[in-house]
């Protein structure tokens, strides 16, 4: 019998990962809010990536649900709701999923797996991480705009998932310890807020040295705190985490040359951060579960994280309708906080 996968959270990450599995003939059901599911029922699902791959799933081929009762059919749950929805999703899983069904968290931040384990005692909760950016160029079309391999905790419960990811063409890395991976991804995700504050596509924002230097300030602060806490982030791409702030701070001409030589992850013109999407849609962002994780780590250590705290404050202003911030002004604000 085929492994029945339920994707809880049919947004960008859930739509892309679940869609690729469905395109490879996986048994996948998408559970999401009506506004998301209605689009899929109307337009189907188109999946593209930065290397030119394209998959199209007609509406009638998709298994879709707006009610969490669909979780009862799951042999495995891929959880892709935003971190702000973790508690609600856990309540739905507890109420509807069969006991013992693995839950793989593909969410941002570092704290979701532990939050889920506390909320779902006795159920196998497995940490996962999606390193690449997914954007929505049009309704029903999700696009992988940056490079990277999905990472999942190496547990016996996910063994049936490995061949499905291979068939779907989704590179999958298994890790005995996901915490270093999660912190490494968080270092990269610190740019989500910078991108959201800029109002620019990701490629244009990362090409601007002032925005990159603001990003580097966030990373340096996080890396310093992680060192004190004894957290050694994993290497996820071409650069070791400790060198990323230096590379980001290089002059534009040198940063471009390094990028052309493969020294930085690939980014295409469709990519933008999910936090930027949330601001445009008037939704609450995940900043508390990204930059906020750095502030929380500092608090646990009896220290401060003024740069990341300032970023949170600036995002709050943008959530309230404030304007985008030019690179030079953002850099000055973050330097002033440091």
CSV table of C-alpha atoms in Angstrom, one decimal:
chain,number,residue,atom,x,y,z
A,1,UNK,CA,0.0,0.0,0.0
A,2,UNK,CA,1.3,3.5,-0.9
A,3,UNK,CA,2.3,5.8,1.9
A,4,UNK,CA,-0.5,8.2,2.5
A,5,UNK,CA,1.0,11.7,3.1
A,6,UNK,CA,-1.1,14.6,4.4
A,7,UNK,CA,0.5,18.0,4.0
A,8,UNK,CA,-0.9,20.2,6.7
A,9,UNK,CA,-0.4,23.8,5.5
A,10,UNK,CA,-0.9,24.2,1.8
A,11,UNK,CA,1.0,27.4,1.4
A,12,UNK,CA,4.3,27.9,-0.5
A,13,UNK,CA,6.5,25.3,1.2
A,14,UNK,CA,3.7,22.8,1.7
A,15,UNK,CA,2.4,23.3,-1.9
A,16,UNK,CA,5.8,23.0,-3.4
A,17,UNK,CA,7.1,19.9,-1.5
A,18,UNK,CA,3.7,18.2,-1.5
A,19,UNK,CA,3.2,19.1,-5.2
A,20,UNK,CA,6.6,17.6,-6.2
A,21,UNK,CA,5.7,14.4,-4.3
A,22,UNK,CA,2.3,14.3,-5.9
A,23,UNK,CA,3.8,14.9,-9.4
A,24,UNK,CA,6.0,11.8,-8.8
A,25,UNK,CA,2.8,9.7,-8.2
A,26,UNK,CA,2.8,10.0,-4.4
A,27,UNK,CA,-0.4,9.7,-2.5
A,28,UNK,CA,-0.7,13.3,-1.2
A,29,UNK,CA,-3.6,15.2,0.4
A,30,UNK,CA,-3.3,18.9,1.0
A,31,UNK,CA,-5.1,20.4,4.0
A,32,UNK,CA,-5.2,24.2,4.2
A,33,UNK,CA,-7.3,27.3,4.7
A,34,UNK,CA,-10.2,27.8,2.3
A,35,UNK,CA,-8.5,30.7,0.5
A,36,UNK,CA,-5.5,28.4,-0.4
A,37,UNK,CA,-7.5,25.3,-1.3
A,38,UNK,CA,-10.0,27.3,-3.4
A,39,UNK,CA,-7.2,28.4,-5.6
A,40,UNK,CA,-5.9,24.8,-6.1
A,41,UNK,CA,-9.5,23.6,-6.9
A,42,UNK,CA,-9.8,26.3,-9.5
A,43,UNK,CA,-6.4,26.4,-11.1
A,44,UNK,CA,-4.6,23.2,-10.1
A,45,UNK,CA,-0.9,23.4,-9.2
A,46,UNK,CA,2.0,24.4,-11.3
A,47,UNK,CA,5.5,23.8,-10.0
A,48,UNK,CA,8.7,25.3,-11.4
A,49,UNK,CA,12.3,25.7,-10.3
A,50,UNK,CA,15.3,27.8,-11.0
A,51,UNK,CA,16.8,25.1,-13.3
A,52,UNK,CA,13.8,25.2,-15.7
A,53,UNK,CA,11.8,22.2,-14.4
A,54,UNK,CA,8.1,22.4,-14.7
A,55,UNK,CA,5.3,20.2,-13.4
A,56,UNK,CA,1.5,20.7,-13.9
A,57,UNK,CA,-1.1,19.0,-11.7
A,58,UNK,CA,-4.7,19.5,-12.9
A,59,UNK,CA,-7.3,20.4,-10.3
A,60,UNK,CA,-9.1,17.0,-10.6
A,61,UNK,CA,-5.9,15.2,-9.9
A,62,UNK,CA,-5.4,16.9,-6.5
A,63,UNK,CA,-6.6,15.6,-3.2
A,64,UNK,CA,-7.7,18.7,-1.3
A,65,UNK,CA,-9.4,19.4,2.1
A,66,UNK,CA,-10.1,22.4,4.3
A,67,UNK,CA,-11.1,20.3,7.3
A,68,UNK,CA,-8.5,18.7,9.6
A,69,UNK,CA,-10.6,15.5,9.7
A,70,UNK,CA,-8.6,14.6,6.6
A,71,UNK,CA,-5.6,13.9,8.9
A,72,UNK,CA,-7.3,10.7,9.9
A,73,UNK,CA,-6.1,9.1,6.7
A,74,UNK,CA,-2.5,10.0,7.1
A,75,UNK,CA,0.4,7.5,7.4
A,76,UNK,CA,2.7,10.5,7.7
A,77,UNK,CA,2.1,14.2,8.1
A,78,UNK,CA,4.3,17.0,6.6
A,79,UNK,CA,3.7,20.0,8.7
A,80,UNK,CA,4.2,23.2,6.8
A,81,UNK,CA,2.1,25.8,8.6
A,82,UNK,CA,3.8,29.0,9.7
A,83,UNK,CA,5.4,29.0,13.2
A,84,UNK,CA,2.6,31.2,14.4
A,85,UNK,CA,0.2,28.3,13.7
A,86,UNK,CA,2.1,25.5,15.4
A,87,UNK,CA,-0.2,25.3,18.5
A,88,UNK,CA,-3.4,25.2,16.3
A,89,UNK,CA,-1.9,22.6,14.0
A,90,UNK,CA,-0.8,20.4,17.0
A,91,UNK,CA,-4.4,20.6,18.3
A,92,UNK,CA,-5.8,19.4,15.0
A,93,UNK,CA,-3.2,16.6,14.8
A,94,UNK,CA,-4.0,15.5,18.3
A,95,UNK,CA,-7.8,15.5,17.6
A,96,UNK,CA,-7.8,13.7,14.2
A,97,UNK,CA,-4.5,11.9,13.4
A,98,UNK,CA,-4.1,8.3,14.4
A,99,UNK,CA,-1.7,7.6,17.3
A,100,UNK,CA,1.9,6.9,16.3
A,101,UNK,CA,1.7,8.7,12.9
A,102,UNK,CA,5.0,10.6,12.3
A,103,UNK,CA,4.8,14.4,12.1
A,104,UNK,CA,7.7,16.0,10.1
A,105,UNK,CA,8.1,19.7,10.8
A,106,UNK,CA,9.2,21.6,7.7
A,107,UNK,CA,8.8,24.9,9.4
A,108,UNK,CA,11.1,27.9,9.9
A,109,UNK,CA,12.9,28.6,13.2
A,110,UNK,CA,14.6,26.3,15.6
A,111,UNK,CA,12.0,25.7,18.3
A,112,UNK,CA,9.0,24.1,16.5
A,113,UNK,CA,10.1,20.5,16.9
A,114,UNK,CA,10.4,20.9,20.7
A,115,UNK,CA,7.2,22.8,20.8
A,116,UNK,CA,5.4,20.1,18.9
A,117,UNK,CA,6.8,17.3,21.1
A,118,UNK,CA,5.5,19.1,24.2
A,119,UNK,CA,2.1,19.5,22.5
A,120,UNK,CA,2.0,16.0,21.1
A,121,UNK,CA,3.4,13.7,23.8
A,122,UNK,CA,3.9,10.1,22.7
A,123,UNK,CA,3.8,11.0,19.0
A,124,UNK,CA,7.0,10.8,16.8
A,125,UNK,CA,7.9,14.4,15.9
A,126,UNK,CA,10.7,14.7,13.3
A,127,UNK,CA,12.6,17.8,12.6
A,128,UNK,CA,13.0,18.9,9.0
A,129,UNK,CA,14.3,21.9,7.1
A,130,UNK,CA,13.6,23.4,3.7
A,131,UNK,CA,16.6,25.6,2.8
A,132,UNK,CA,15.3,27.1,-0.4
A,133,UNK,CA,13.0,30.0,-1.1
A,134,UNK,CA,9.6,29.3,-2.6
A,135,UNK,CA,7.6,32.2,-4.2
A,136,UNK,CA,4.2,32.4,-5.9
A,137,UNK,CA,4.5,34.1,-9.3
A,138,UNK,CA,0.8,33.6,-9.9
A,139,UNK,CA,-2.1,31.9,-8.1
A,140,UNK,CA,-1.7,28.2,-8.2
A,141,UNK,CA,2.0,28.5,-9.3
A,142,UNK,CA,4.8,27.9,-6.8
A,143,UNK,CA,8.4,28.4,-7.8
A,144,UNK,CA,11.6,27.3,-6.1
A,145,UNK,CA,13.8,30.4,-6.5
A,146,UNK,CA,17.0,29.4,-4.7
A,147,UNK,CA,19.2,26.3,-4.4
A,148,UNK,CA,19.5,23.8,-1.6
A,149,UNK,CA,18.8,20.3,-0.2
A,150,UNK,CA,15.9,19.5,2.1
A,151,UNK,CA,17.2,18.1,5.4
A,152,UNK,CA,15.3,15.7,7.7
A,153,UNK,CA,16.2,14.1,11.0
A,154,UNK,CA,17.4,10.5,10.4
A,155,UNK,CA,14.8,8.4,12.1
A,156,UNK,CA,13.4,5.0,11.2
A,157,UNK,CA,9.9,6.4,10.8
A,158,UNK,CA,10.9,8.4,7.7
A,159,UNK,CA,12.5,5.6,5.8
A,160,UNK,CA,9.5,5.2,3.5
A,161,UNK,CA,9.7,8.9,2.6
A,162,UNK,CA,13.3,8.7,1.3
A,163,UNK,CA,12.5,6.9,-2.0
A,164,UNK,CA,9.5,9.2,-2.6
A,165,UNK,CA,11.8,12.3,-2.3
A,166,UNK,CA,14.3,10.6,-4.7
A,167,UNK,CA,11.5,9.9,-7.2
A,168,UNK,CA,10.3,13.5,-7.0
A,169,UNK,CA,13.7,14.9,-7.7
A,170,UNK,CA,14.0,16.6,-4.3
A,171,UNK,CA,17.5,16.1,-2.9
A,172,UNK,CA,17.2,15.0,0.7
A,173,UNK,CA,20.0,15.0,3.3
A,174,UNK,CA,19.5,13.0,6.5
A,175,UNK,CA,21.0,14.2,9.8
A,176,UNK,CA,21.4,12.5,13.1
A,177,UNK,CA,21.2,15.9,14.9
A,178,UNK,CA,19.1,18.5,13.3
A,179,UNK,CA,19.8,21.3,15.8
A,180,UNK,CA,23.0,22.5,14.1
A,181,UNK,CA,21.1,22.4,10.7
A,182,UNK,CA,18.2,24.4,12.1
A,183,UNK,CA,20.5,27.1,13.5
A,184,UNK,CA,22.4,27.2,10.2
A,185,UNK,CA,19.1,27.7,8.3
A,186,UNK,CA,18.1,30.4,10.9
A,187,UNK,CA,21.3,32.3,10.1
A,188,UNK,CA,20.3,32.4,6.4
A,189,UNK,CA,16.7,33.2,7.3
A,190,UNK,CA,17.8,36.4,9.1
A,191,UNK,CA,17.8,37.9,5.7
A,192,UNK,CA,14.0,37.3,5.4
A,193,UNK,CA,13.3,40.4,7.5
A,194,UNK,CA,16.0,42.5,5.6
A,195,UNK,CA,14.3,41.5,2.3
A,196,UNK,CA,10.9,42.4,3.7
A,197,UNK,CA,12.1,45.8,4.9
A,198,UNK,CA,13.7,46.5,1.5
A,199,UNK,CA,10.5,46.0,-0.5
A,200,UNK,CA,12.7,44.5,-3.3
A,201,UNK,CA,13.0,41.1,-5.0
A,202,UNK,CA,15.6,39.0,-3.2
A,203,UNK,CA,18.1,39.1,-6.0
A,204,UNK,CA,18.0,43.0,-6.2
A,205,UNK,CA,18.2,43.3,-2.4
A,206,UNK,CA,21.1,40.9,-2.0
A,207,UNK,CA,22.9,42.8,-4.8
A,208,UNK,CA,22.9,46.0,-2.6
A,209,UNK,CA,25.9,46.1,-0.3
A,210,UNK,CA,24.1,48.2,2.4
A,211,UNK,CA,21.3,45.6,2.8
A,212,UNK,CA,23.9,42.8,2.8
A,213,UNK,CA,25.9,44.6,5.5
A,214,UNK,CA,22.7,44.9,7.6
A,215,UNK,CA,22.1,41.2,7.1
A,216,UNK,CA,25.8,40.5,8.1
A,217,UNK,CA,25.2,42.5,11.4
A,218,UNK,CA,22.3,40.2,12.3
A,219,UNK,CA,24.4,37.2,11.5
A,220,UNK,CA,27.5,38.3,13.5
A,221,UNK,CA,25.3,39.0,16.5
A,222,UNK,CA,23.7,35.5,16.2
A,223,UNK,CA,27.0,33.8,15.7
A,224,UNK,CA,28.6,35.4,18.7
A,225,UNK,CA,25.7,34.3,20.9
A,226,UNK,CA,25.7,30.8,19.4
A,227,UNK,CA,29.4,30.5,20.2
A,228,UNK,CA,28.8,31.4,23.8
A,229,UNK,CA,26.0,28.8,23.9
A,230,UNK,CA,28.2,26.1,22.4
A,231,UNK,CA,26.0,25.8,19.3
A,232,UNK,CA,28.1,25.0,16.1
A,233,UNK,CA,25.9,25.6,13.1
A,234,UNK,CA,26.1,23.1,10.2
A,235,UNK,CA,27.5,24.0,6.8
A,236,UNK,CA,24.6,24.0,4.4
A,237,UNK,CA,26.1,25.5,1.2
A,238,UNK,CA,29.3,26.6,-0.3
A,239,UNK,CA,30.3,28.8,2.6
A,240,UNK,CA,31.0,27.9,6.3
A,241,UNK,CA,28.6,29.9,8.5
A,242,UNK,CA,31.4,31.8,10.2
A,243,UNK,CA,32.5,33.3,6.9
A,244,UNK,CA,29.1,34.4,5.7
A,245,UNK,CA,29.2,37.9,7.3
A,246,UNK,CA,32.5,38.6,5.8
A,247,UNK,CA,31.4,37.6,2.3
A,248,UNK,CA,28.2,39.6,2.6
A,249,UNK,CA,30.1,42.7,3.5
A,250,UNK,CA,32.4,42.6,0.4
A,251,UNK,CA,32.2,45.4,-2.2
A,252,UNK,CA,29.6,44.7,-4.8
A,253,UNK,CA,32.1,43.9,-7.6
A,254,UNK,CA,33.8,41.3,-5.5
A,255,UNK,CA,30.6,39.8,-4.2
A,256,UNK,CA,29.3,39.5,-7.8
A,257,UNK,CA,32.5,37.8,-8.9
A,258,UNK,CA,32.3,35.3,-6.0
A,259,UNK,CA,28.6,34.7,-6.8
A,260,UNK,CA,29.5,34.0,-10.5
A,261,UNK,CA,32.0,31.4,-9.3
A,262,UNK,CA,29.5,29.5,-7.2
A,263,UNK,CA,30.6,31.0,-3.9
A,264,UNK,CA,27.0,31.8,-2.9
A,265,UNK,CA,23.7,30.0,-3.4
A,266,UNK,CA,21.8,30.5,-6.7
A,267,UNK,CA,19.0,33.0,-6.7
A,268,UNK,CA,16.6,33.8,-9.5
A,269,UNK,CA,14.4,36.8,-10.3
A,270,UNK,CA,11.2,35.2,-8.9
A,271,UNK,CA,12.6,34.8,-5.4
A,272,UNK,CA,11.5,36.9,-2.5
A,273,UNK,CA,11.2,36.1,1.2
A,274,UNK,CA,8.1,34.7,2.7
A,275,UNK,CA,8.1,37.5,5.2
A,276,UNK,CA,7.9,40.0,2.3
A,277,UNK,CA,4.9,38.0,1.0
A,278,UNK,CA,3.3,38.2,4.4
A,279,UNK,CA,3.7,42.0,4.6
A,280,UNK,CA,2.3,42.5,1.1
A,281,UNK,CA,-0.7,40.3,2.1
A,282,UNK,CA,-1.3,42.1,5.4
A,283,UNK,CA,-0.5,38.9,7.4
A,284,UNK,CA,1.5,38.7,10.7
A,285,UNK,CA,5.0,37.7,10.0
A,286,UNK,CA,7.2,35.0,11.5
A,287,UNK,CA,9.8,37.5,12.7
A,288,UNK,CA,9.4,36.3,16.4
A,289,UNK,CA,10.4,32.8,15.3
A,290,UNK,CA,13.5,33.9,13.2
A,291,UNK,CA,15.1,37.1,14.6
A,292,UNK,CA,13.2,36.5,17.8
A,293,UNK,CA,15.1,33.2,18.3
A,294,UNK,CA,18.3,35.2,18.5
A,295,UNK,CA,16.8,37.5,21.0
A,296,UNK,CA,15.5,34.5,23.0
A,297,UNK,CA,18.9,32.9,23.0
A,298,UNK,CA,20.5,36.1,24.3
A,299,UNK,CA,18.0,36.3,27.1
A,300,UNK,CA,18.7,32.7,28.1
A,301,UNK,CA,22.4,33.6,28.2
A,302,UNK,CA,21.8,36.8,30.2
A,303,UNK,CA,22.9,38.9,27.3
A,304,UNK,CA,21.3,41.2,24.7
A,305,UNK,CA,20.7,41.0,20.9
A,306,UNK,CA,20.1,44.7,20.1
A,307,UNK,CA,20.6,44.3,16.3
A,308,UNK,CA,18.0,41.6,15.9
A,309,UNK,CA,15.7,43.3,18.4
A,310,UNK,CA,15.9,46.4,16.2
A,311,UNK,CA,15.0,44.4,13.1
A,312,UNK,CA,11.9,43.1,15.0
A,313,UNK,CA,10.9,46.6,15.8
A,314,UNK,CA,11.3,47.7,12.2
A,315,UNK,CA,9.2,44.8,11.0
A,316,UNK,CA,6.5,45.7,13.5
A,317,UNK,CA,6.5,49.2,11.9
A,318,UNK,CA,6.1,47.6,8.4
A,319,UNK,CA,3.3,45.4,9.7
A,320,UNK,CA,1.5,48.6,10.8
A,321,UNK,CA,1.8,50.0,7.3
A,322,UNK,CA,5.2,51.7,7.5
A,323,UNK,CA,7.2,52.2,4.3
A,324,UNK,CA,10.1,50.2,2.9
A,325,UNK,CA,13.5,51.3,4.1
A,326,UNK,CA,16.5,52.2,1.9
A,327,UNK,CA,19.7,50.2,2.4
A,328,UNK,CA,21.7,53.1,3.8
A,329,UNK,CA,19.0,54.0,6.3
A,330,UNK,CA,18.6,50.4,7.4
A,331,UNK,CA,22.3,49.9,7.9
A,332,UNK,CA,22.5,53.1,9.9
A,333,UNK,CA,19.6,52.0,12.1
A,334,UNK,CA,21.2,48.6,12.8
A,335,UNK,CA,24.6,50.1,13.4
A,336,UNK,CA,23.1,52.5,15.8
A,337,UNK,CA,21.5,49.6,17.7
A,338,UNK,CA,24.6,47.5,17.9
